[in-house]
Coordinates of C-alpha atoms in Angstrom, one line a residue:
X189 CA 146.8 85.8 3.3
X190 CA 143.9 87.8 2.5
X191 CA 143.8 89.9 -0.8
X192 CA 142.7 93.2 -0.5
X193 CA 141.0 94.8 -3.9
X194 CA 140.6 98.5 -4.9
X195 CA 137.6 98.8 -7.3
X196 CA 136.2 102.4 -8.5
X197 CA 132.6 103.3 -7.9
X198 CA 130.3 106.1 -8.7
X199 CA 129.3 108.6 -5.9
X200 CA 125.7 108.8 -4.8
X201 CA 124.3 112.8 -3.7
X202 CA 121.5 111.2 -1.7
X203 CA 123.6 110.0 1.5
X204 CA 123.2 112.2 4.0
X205 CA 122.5 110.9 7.8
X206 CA 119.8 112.2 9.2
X207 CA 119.3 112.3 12.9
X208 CA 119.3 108.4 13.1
X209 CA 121.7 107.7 10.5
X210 CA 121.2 107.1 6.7
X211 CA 117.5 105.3 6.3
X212 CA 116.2 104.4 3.3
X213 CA 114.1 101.6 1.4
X214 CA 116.0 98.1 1.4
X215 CA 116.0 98.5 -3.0
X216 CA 117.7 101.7 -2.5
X217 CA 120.7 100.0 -0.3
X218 CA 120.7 97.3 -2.9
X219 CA 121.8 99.7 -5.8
X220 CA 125.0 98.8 -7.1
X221 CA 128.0 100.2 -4.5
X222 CA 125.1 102.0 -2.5
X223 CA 126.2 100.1 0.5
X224 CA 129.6 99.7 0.0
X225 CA 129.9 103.8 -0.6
X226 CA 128.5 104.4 2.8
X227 CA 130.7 101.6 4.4
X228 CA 133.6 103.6 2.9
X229 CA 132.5 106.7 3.9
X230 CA 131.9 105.9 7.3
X231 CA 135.6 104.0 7.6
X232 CA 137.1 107.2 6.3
X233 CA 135.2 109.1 8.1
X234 CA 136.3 107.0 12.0
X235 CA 137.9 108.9 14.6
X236 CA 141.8 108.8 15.3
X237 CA 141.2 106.9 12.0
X238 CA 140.6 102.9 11.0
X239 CA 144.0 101.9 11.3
X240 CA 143.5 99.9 15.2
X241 CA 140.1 101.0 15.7
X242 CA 137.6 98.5 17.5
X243 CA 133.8 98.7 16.7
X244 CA 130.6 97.2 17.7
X245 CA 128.9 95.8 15.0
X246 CA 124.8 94.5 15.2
X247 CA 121.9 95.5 14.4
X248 CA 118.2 94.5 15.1
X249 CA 117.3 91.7 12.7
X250 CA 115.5 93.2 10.2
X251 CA 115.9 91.8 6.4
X252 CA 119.2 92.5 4.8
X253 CA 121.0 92.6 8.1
X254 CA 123.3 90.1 7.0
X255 CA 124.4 91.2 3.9
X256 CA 125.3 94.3 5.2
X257 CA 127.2 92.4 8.0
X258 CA 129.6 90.9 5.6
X259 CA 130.1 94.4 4.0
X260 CA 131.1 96.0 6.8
X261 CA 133.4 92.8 7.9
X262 CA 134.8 92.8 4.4
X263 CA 135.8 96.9 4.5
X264 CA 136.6 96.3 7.3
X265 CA 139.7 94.3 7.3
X266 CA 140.7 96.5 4.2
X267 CA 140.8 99.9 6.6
X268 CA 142.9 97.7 9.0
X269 CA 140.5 97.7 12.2
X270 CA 141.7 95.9 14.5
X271 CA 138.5 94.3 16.0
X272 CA 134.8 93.8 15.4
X273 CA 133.0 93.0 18.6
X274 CA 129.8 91.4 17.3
X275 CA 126.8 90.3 19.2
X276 CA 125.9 86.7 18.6
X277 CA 123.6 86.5 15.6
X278 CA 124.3 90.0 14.6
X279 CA 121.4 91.1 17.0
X280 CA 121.6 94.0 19.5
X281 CA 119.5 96.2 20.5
X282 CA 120.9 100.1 20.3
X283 CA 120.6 101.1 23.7
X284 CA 122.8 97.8 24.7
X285 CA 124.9 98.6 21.6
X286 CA 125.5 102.0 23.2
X287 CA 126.2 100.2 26.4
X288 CA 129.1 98.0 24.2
X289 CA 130.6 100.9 22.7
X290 CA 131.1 102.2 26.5
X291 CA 131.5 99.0 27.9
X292 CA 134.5 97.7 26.1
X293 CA 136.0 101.6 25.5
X294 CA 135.5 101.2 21.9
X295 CA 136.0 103.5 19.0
X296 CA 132.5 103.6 18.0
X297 CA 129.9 100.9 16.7
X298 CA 128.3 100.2 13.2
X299 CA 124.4 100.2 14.3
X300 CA 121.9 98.4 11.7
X301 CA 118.7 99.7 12.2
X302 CA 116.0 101.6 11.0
X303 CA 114.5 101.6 14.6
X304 CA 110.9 101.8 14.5
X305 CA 110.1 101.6 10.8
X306 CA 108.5 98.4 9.1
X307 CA 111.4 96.2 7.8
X308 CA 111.1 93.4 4.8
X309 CA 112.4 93.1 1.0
X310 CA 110.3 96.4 0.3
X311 CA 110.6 98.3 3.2
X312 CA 113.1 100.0 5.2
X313 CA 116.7 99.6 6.1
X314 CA 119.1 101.9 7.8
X315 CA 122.9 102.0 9.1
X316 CA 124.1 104.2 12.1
X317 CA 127.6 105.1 13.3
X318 CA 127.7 105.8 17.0
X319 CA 130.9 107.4 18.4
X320 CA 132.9 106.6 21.3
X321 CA 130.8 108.0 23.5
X322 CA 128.0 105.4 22.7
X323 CA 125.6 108.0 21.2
X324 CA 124.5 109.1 17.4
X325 CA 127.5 110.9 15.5
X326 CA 127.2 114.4 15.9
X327 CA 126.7 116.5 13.1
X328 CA 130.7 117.5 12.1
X329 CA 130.7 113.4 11.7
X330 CA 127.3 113.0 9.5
X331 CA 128.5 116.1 7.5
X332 CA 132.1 114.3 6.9
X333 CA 130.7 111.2 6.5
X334 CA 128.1 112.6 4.0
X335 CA 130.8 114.9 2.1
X336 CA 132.6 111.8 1.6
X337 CA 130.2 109.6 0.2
X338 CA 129.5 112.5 -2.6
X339 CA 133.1 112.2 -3.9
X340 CA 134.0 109.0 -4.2
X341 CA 136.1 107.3 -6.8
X342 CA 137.5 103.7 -5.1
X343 CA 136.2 101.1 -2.9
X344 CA 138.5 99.1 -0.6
X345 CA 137.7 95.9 0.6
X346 CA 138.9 92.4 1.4
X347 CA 138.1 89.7 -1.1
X348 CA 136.8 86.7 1.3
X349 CA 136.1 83.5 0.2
X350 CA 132.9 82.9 1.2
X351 CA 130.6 84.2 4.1
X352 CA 131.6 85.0 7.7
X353 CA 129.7 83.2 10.5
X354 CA 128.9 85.1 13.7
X355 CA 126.4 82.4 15.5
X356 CA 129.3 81.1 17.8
X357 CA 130.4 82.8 20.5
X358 CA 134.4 83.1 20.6
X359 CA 136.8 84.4 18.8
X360 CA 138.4 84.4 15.0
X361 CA 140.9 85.7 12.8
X362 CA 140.3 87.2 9.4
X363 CA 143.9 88.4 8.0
X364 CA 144.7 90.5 11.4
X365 CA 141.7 91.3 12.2
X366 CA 139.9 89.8 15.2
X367 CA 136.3 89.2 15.2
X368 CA 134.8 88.6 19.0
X369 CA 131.4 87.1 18.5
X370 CA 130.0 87.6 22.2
X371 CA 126.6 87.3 24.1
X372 CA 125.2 90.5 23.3
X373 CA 122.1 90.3 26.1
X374 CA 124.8 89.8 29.3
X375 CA 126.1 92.6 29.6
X376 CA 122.6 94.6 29.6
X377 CA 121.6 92.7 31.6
X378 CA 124.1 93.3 34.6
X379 CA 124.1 97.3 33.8
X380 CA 120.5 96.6 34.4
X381 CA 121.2 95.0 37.8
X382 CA 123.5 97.7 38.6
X383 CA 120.5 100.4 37.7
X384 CA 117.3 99.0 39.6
X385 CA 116.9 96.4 42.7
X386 CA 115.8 93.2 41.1
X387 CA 115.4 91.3 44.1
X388 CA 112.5 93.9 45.1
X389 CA 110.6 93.3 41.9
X390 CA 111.4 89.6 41.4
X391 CA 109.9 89.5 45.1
X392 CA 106.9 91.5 43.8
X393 CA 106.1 90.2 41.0
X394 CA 106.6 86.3 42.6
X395 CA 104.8 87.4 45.8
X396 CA 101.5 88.6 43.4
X397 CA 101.5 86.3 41.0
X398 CA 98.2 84.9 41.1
X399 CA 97.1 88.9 41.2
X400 CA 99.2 90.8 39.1
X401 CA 99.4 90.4 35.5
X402 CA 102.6 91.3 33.1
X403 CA 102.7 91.4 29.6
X404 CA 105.5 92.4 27.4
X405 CA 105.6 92.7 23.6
X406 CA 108.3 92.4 21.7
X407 CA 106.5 93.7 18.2
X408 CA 108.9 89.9 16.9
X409 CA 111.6 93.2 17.6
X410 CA 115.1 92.6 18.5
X411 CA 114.0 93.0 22.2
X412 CA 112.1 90.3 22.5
X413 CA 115.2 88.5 23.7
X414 CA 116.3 90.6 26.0
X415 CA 112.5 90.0 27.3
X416 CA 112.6 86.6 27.9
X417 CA 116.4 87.0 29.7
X418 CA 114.4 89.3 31.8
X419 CA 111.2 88.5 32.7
X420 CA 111.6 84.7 32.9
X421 CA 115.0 83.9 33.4
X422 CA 115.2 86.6 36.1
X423 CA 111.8 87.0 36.9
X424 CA 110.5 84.1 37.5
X425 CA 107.8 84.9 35.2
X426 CA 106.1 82.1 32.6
X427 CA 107.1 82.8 28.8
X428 CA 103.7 81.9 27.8
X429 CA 101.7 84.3 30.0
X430 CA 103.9 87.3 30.5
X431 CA 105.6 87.4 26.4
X432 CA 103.7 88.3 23.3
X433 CA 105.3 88.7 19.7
X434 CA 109.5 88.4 21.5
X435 CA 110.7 86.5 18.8
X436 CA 113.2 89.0 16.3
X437 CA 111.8 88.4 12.8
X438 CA 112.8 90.3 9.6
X439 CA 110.2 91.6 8.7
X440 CA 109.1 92.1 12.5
X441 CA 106.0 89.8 10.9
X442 CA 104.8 92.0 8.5
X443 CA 103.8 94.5 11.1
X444 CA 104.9 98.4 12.2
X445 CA 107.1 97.7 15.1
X446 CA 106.3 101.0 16.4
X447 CA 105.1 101.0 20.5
X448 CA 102.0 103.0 20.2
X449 CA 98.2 102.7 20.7
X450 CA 97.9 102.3 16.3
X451 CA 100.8 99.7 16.1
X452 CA 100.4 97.8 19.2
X453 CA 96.8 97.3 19.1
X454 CA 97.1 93.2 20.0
X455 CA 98.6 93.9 23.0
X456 CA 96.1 97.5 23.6
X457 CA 93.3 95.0 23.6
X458 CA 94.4 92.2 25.3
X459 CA 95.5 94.6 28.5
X460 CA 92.1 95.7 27.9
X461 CA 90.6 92.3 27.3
X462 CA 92.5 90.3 30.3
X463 CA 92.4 93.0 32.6
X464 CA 96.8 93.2 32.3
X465 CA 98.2 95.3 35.2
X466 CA 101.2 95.9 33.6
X467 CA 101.3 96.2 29.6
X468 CA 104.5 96.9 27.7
X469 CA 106.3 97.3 24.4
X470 CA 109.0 98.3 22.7
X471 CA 110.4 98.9 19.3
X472 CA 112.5 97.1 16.5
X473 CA 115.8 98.2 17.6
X474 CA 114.3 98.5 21.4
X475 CA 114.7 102.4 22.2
X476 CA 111.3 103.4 22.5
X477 CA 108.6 102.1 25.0
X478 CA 104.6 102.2 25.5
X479 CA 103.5 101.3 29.1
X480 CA 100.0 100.6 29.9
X481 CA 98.0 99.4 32.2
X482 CA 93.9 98.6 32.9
X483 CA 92.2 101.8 32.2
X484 CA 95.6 104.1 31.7
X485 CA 97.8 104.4 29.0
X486 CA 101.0 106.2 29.9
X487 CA 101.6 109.0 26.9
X488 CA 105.6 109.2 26.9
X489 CA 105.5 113.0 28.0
X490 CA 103.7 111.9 31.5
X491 CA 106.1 108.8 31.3
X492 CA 109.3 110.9 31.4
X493 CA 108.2 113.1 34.4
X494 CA 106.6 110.3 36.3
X495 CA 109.7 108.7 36.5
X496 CA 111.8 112.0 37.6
X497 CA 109.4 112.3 40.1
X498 CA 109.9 109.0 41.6
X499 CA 114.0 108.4 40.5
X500 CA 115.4 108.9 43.9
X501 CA 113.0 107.2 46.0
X502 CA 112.6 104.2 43.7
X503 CA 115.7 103.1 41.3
X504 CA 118.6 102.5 43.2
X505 CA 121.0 104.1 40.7
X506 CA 119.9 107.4 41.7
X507 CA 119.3 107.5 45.0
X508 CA 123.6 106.6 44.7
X509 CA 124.5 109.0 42.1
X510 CA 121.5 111.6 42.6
X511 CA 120.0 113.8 39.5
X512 CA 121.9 115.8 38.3
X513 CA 119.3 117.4 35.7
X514 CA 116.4 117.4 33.5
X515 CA 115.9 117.9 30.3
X516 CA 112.8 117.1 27.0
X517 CA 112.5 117.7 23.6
X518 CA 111.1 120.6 22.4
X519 CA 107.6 119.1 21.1
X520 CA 107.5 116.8 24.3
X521 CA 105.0 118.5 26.8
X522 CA 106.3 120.1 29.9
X523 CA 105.3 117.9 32.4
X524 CA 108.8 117.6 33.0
X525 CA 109.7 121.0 33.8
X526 CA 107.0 121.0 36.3
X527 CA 109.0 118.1 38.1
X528 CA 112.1 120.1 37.5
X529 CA 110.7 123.2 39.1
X530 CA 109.2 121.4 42.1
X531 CA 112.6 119.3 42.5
X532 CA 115.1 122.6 42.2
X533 CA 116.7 120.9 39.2
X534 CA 118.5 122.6 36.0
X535 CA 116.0 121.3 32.7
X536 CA 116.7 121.8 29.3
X537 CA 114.3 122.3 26.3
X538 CA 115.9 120.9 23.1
X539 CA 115.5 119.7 19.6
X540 CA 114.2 116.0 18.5
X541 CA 117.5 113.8 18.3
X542 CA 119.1 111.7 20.8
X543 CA 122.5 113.6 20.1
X544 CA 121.5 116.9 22.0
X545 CA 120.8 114.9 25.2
X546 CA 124.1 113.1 25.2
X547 CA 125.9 116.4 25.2
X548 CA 124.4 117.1 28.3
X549 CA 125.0 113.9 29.9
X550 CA 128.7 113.8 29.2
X551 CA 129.3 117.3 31.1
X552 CA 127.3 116.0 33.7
X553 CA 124.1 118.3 33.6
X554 CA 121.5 115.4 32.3
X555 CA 120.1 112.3 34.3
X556 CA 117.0 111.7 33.0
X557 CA 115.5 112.8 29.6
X558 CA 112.8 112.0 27.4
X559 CA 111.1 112.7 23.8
X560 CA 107.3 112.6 23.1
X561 CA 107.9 110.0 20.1
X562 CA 108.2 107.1 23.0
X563 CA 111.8 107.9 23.7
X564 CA 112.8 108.2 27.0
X565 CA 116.2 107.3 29.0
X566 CA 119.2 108.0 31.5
X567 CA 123.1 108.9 31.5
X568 CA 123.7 105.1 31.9
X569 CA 123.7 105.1 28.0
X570 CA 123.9 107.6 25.1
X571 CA 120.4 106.3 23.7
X572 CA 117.0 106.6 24.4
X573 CA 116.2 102.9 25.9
X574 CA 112.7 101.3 25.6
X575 CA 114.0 98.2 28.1
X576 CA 115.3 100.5 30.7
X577 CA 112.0 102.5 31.1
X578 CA 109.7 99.9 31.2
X579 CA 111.9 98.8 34.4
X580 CA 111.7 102.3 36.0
X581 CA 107.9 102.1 35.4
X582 CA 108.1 98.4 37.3
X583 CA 110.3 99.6 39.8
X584 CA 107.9 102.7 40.4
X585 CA 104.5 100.2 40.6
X586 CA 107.0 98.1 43.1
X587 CA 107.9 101.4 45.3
X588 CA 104.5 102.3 45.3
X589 CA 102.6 99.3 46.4
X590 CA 105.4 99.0 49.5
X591 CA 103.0 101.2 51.4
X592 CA 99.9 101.3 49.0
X593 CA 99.2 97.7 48.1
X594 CA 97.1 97.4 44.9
X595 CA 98.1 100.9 43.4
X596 CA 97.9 100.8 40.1
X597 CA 99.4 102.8 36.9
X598 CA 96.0 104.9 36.9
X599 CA 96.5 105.5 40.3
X600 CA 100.1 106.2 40.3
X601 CA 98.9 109.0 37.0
X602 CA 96.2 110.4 38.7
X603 CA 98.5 111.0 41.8
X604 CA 101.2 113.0 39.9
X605 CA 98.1 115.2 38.5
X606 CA 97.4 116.0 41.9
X607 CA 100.9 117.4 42.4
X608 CA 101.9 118.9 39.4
X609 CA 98.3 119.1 37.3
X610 CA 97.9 117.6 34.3
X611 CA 99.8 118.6 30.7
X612 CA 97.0 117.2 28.2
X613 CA 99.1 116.1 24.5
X614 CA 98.4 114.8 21.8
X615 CA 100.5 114.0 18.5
X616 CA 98.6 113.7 14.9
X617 CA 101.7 111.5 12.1
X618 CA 101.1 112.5 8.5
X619 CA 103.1 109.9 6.7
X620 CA 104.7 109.6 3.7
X621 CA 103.6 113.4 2.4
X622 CA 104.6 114.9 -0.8
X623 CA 108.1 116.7 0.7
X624 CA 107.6 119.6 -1.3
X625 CA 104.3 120.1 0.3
X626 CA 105.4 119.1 3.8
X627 CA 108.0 121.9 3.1
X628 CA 105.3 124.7 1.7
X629 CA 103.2 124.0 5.6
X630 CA 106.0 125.0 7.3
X631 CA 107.2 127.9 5.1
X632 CA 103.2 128.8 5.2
X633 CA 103.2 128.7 9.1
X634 CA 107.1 131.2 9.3
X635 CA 104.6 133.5 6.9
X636 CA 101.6 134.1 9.3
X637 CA 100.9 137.6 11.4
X638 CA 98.9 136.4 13.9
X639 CA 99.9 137.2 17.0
X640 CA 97.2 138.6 19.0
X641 CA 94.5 137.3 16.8
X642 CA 91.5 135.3 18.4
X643 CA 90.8 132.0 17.1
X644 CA 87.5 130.6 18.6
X645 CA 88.8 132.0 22.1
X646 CA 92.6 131.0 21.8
X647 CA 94.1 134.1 21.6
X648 CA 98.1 133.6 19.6
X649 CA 100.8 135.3 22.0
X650 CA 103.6 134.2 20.2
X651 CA 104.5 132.6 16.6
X652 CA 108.4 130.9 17.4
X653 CA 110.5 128.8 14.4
X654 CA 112.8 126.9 17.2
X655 CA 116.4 127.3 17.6
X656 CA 118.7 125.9 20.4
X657 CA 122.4 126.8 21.5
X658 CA 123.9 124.2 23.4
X659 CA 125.0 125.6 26.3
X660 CA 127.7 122.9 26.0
X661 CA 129.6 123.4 22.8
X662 CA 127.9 126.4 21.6
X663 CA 126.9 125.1 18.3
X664 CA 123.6 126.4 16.6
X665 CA 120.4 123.9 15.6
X666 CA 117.7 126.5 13.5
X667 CA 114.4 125.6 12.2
X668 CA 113.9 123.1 14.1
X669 CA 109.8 123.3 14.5
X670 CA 107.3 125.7 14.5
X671 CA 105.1 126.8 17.7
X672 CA 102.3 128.7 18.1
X673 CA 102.0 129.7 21.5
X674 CA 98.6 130.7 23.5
X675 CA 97.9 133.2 26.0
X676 CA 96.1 130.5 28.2
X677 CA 99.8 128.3 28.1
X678 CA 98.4 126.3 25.4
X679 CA 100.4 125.4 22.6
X680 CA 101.2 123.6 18.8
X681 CA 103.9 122.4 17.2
X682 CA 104.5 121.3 13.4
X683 CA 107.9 119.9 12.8
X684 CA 109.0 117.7 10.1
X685 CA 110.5 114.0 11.1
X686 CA 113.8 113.0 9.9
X687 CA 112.8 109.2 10.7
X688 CA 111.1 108.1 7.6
X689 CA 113.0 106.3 4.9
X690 CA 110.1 107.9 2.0
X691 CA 108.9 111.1 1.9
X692 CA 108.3 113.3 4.8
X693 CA 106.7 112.9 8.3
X694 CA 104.9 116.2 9.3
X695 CA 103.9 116.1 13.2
X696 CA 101.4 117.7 14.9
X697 CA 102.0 118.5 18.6
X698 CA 98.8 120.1 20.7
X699 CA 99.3 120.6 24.5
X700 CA 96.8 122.0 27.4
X701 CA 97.5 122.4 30.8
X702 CA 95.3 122.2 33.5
X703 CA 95.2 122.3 37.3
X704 CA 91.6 121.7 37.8
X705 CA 90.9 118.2 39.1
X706 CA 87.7 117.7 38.0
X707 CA 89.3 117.8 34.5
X708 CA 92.3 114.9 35.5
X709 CA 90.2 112.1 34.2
X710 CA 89.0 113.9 31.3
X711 CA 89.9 111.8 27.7
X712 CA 92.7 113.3 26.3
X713 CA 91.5 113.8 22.9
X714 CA 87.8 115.3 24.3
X715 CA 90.2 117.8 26.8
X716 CA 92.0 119.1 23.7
X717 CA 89.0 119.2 20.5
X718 CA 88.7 122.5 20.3
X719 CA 92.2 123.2 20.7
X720 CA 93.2 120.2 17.9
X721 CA 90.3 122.5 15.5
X722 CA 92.4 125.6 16.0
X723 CA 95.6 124.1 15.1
X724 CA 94.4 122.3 12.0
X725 CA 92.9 125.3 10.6
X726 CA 95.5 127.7 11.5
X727 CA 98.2 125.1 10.1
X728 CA 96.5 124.7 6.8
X729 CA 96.9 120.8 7.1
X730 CA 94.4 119.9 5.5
X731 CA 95.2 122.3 2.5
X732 CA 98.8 121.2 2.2
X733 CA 98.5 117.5 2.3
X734 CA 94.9 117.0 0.8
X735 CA 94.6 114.1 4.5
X736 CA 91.3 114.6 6.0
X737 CA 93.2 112.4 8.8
X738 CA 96.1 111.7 10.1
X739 CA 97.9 108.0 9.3
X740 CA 98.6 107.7 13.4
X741 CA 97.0 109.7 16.5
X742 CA 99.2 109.3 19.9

């Protein structure tokens, strides 16, 4: 018989989820019921209620995972849930938690993860609740969830004896509660059979072995294992040659486990260095991506319409099911909507967070979508997945070489340039600003009258603060980014990131079109100077945050 014990507690104000759940610093989880508050709220907070629920529970192996493991099992068992599905080891990335939650029909699923953000003793944690649709909890949920959390008087947990082992896959009781410990990589790894034709790049990648090279880092991320199930156990591919960084560490070896040209700078210079055909990477909780290859570096607004533009022809999944829509985040570039237009498909301009997309996707009006912050995914989950991509980018190089042989990712770029010209973007990260600083840009940037006005030949047509109805449910998102808008089609955004864990993220976006060729193979950052002098002095960045430079340029 287990006890269950009611304890009081004292509410914390500062629990809010943001657009990936509650992040903070590990200390700040370790405060005295600061864990167990959220736990609570969350359980109060479950659809159709605990009583007979099922969740998903993982997260991707980042220190204090385990703790927070037996927190959740503990409350748990007290809110009379019926079952806790947990990957073996606690480790799942979120896309194939998504896929879980859908999967096994579940209530929801219990995420831990602060997805891209450096994890260790004094760095950063984070706890998601996913619904049962497999995505982030809309806002009604968060709000609950965080309205909760601010009044709460009593904690309700089980009183176990001692700690709960999840390293064995099968089955156990705790009071009547089951807990399924199962293999968390198998059943990704047959959605992704069902998704692209493996035969067809096993067969590629086998065939050129001696010519083409693979690398994949795992940033010591939780998708390093879902790396090695792939690439060698179903590939064919040697562990040593094709794997860099794949084994999940928590503190993802003292490094940013963030896919981009700053972060993953070992495996940037040893595409570079070896001469890689194929370079990839993903995150700490495996939803973003970076793809790479000798002389090209895919930015993820390019990624996103590259792969609409090749979906039908090359990834079985839609050539079955077809497209049934397009659709980017607002600061992402619209490359996308080129593809769109060409392809007579519905697109969609939204804001930054997952949740927006997985509206569309449930009322069938999404099939491919993609964020500038190295996001990009399908319909086949409710979350941006870094895994899946780097697949469509294979399969694409796979397709490609059919009836090009030796086409490469520069190639395969400077052919979509052809066809739909080429949307130059660039992103500038200030991290960890002064908020109320970060806050005083933005209000500074509503303020300006400058439409019409000439800065060094950019001449402003429009000064926007973002808002989006969705055409689904209706509901309202304001202030979601600022954009100045240019007569040419050029543009800049400044929106503040919800992602960081200590004070605030302010992102730059600067975009360029062009449909001259001659400019196609132009640097990216040399195509857009005097554009990127424009929007730092119009922005006041430099005023504002006192940075002469920006902590990460994408």
């Amino acid at each position: 018989m287990v006890e269950i014990r009611t304890v009081s507690t004292q509410p914390y104000n500062d629990q809010k989820p943001g657009t990936s759940g509650l992040r903070k610093r590990v200390k700040v989880f370790q405060q005295q019921n600061y864990t167990e508050n959220f736990i609570q709220a969350v359980m109060e907070t479950i659809e159709g209620g605990s009583k007979g629920a099922t969740l998903v529970v993982g997260g991707d192996g980042r220190y204090y995972l385990d703790q927070v493991m037996q927190i959740i099992i503990k409350f748990s068992v007290a809110a009379g849930i019926k079952k806790l599905i947990i990957p073996q080891h606690g480790l799942v990335s979120t896309p194939a938690g998504s896929h879980l939650i859908r999967q096994h029909k579940t209530t929801g699923g219990i995420l831990l993860t602060a997805s891209h953000n450096p994890g260790g003793p004094d760095k950063d944690f984070g706890i998601k609740y996913n619904v049962r649709n497999g995505g982030p909890a809309p806002e009604n949920v968060t709000n609950k969830i965080f309205d909760i959390s601010k009044s709460l008087e009593k904690l309700t947990y089980a009183d176990l004896p001692g700690r709960v082992d999840y390293s064995q896959i099968g089955s156990q009781k705790i009071g009547d509660m089951e807990i399924q410990v199962i293999d968390g990589i198998d059943d990704y790894v047959a959605l992704m059979k069902d998704i692209f034709d493996f035969d067809a790049i096993r067969s590629f990648l086998q065939t050129n072995k001696d010519t083409f090279k693979l690398l994949f880092d795992g940033m010591h991320g939780v998708t390093g294992i879902y790396g090695e199930r792939l690439f060698v156990k179903e590939f064919g591919l040697s562990k040593e040659k094709s794997l860099m960084r794949s084994t999940p560490l928590s503190d993802f070896g003292g490094e940013h486990p963030d896919p981009n040209l700053t972060y993953a700078h070992e495996l940037v210079e040893r595409v570079e260095k070896e001469k890689i055909d194929f370079g990839a990477a993903s995150d700490g909780d495996g939803d973003r991506n970076m793809v790479l290859g000798k002389n090209a570096f895919v930015t993820p607004s390019d990624s996103v319409a590259v792969i609409a533009h090749y979906a039908r022809e090359a990834i079985p999944y839609f050539r079955k099911n077809g497209i049934h829509g397009l659709a980017r985040s607002m600061p992402t570039s619209r490359a996308l909507d080129l593809v769109a237009q060409k392809q007579q498909l519905e697109h969609f301009e939204v804001p930054t967070g997952w949740k927006f997309f997985g509206n569309l996707m449930d009322a069938g009006r999404c099939s491919i979508c993609g964020e500038e912050s190295f996001g990009t995914g399908s319909d086949h989950v409710r979350e941006k997945d870094g895994v899946w991509a780097i697949l469509a980018w294979l399969s694409i190089v796979v397709h490609v070489n059919k009836t090009k042989p030796g086409t490469s990712i520069y190639d395969i770029l400077q052919e979509h340039y052809k066809i739909y010209g080429r949307n130059f973007f660039t992103r500038y990260d200030y991290e960890e600003v002064d908020s109320e600083a970060a806050n005083n840009l933005i209000q500074g940037l509503r303020d300006l009258d400058i439409v019409g006005k000439n800065f060094d030949g950019f001449i402003v047509s429009d000064v926007e603060d973002f808002e989006y109805r969705d055409p689904i449910d209706g509901s309202v998102s304001s202030h979601q980014g600022m954009i100045v808008k240019f007569k040419d089609g050029s543009r800049f955004v400044v929106r503040l990131s919800g992602t960081g864990a200590q004070g605030a993220t302010i992102r730059l976006y600067i975009e360029k079109y062009s449909n001259n060729p001659s400019e196609y193979a132009t640097d990216t950052q040399q195509a857009l100077e005097p554009l990127i002098r424009v929007a730092l002095d119009i922005s006041r960045l430099k005023h504002y945050t006192g940075r002469e430079k920006p902590t990460v340029i994408t």
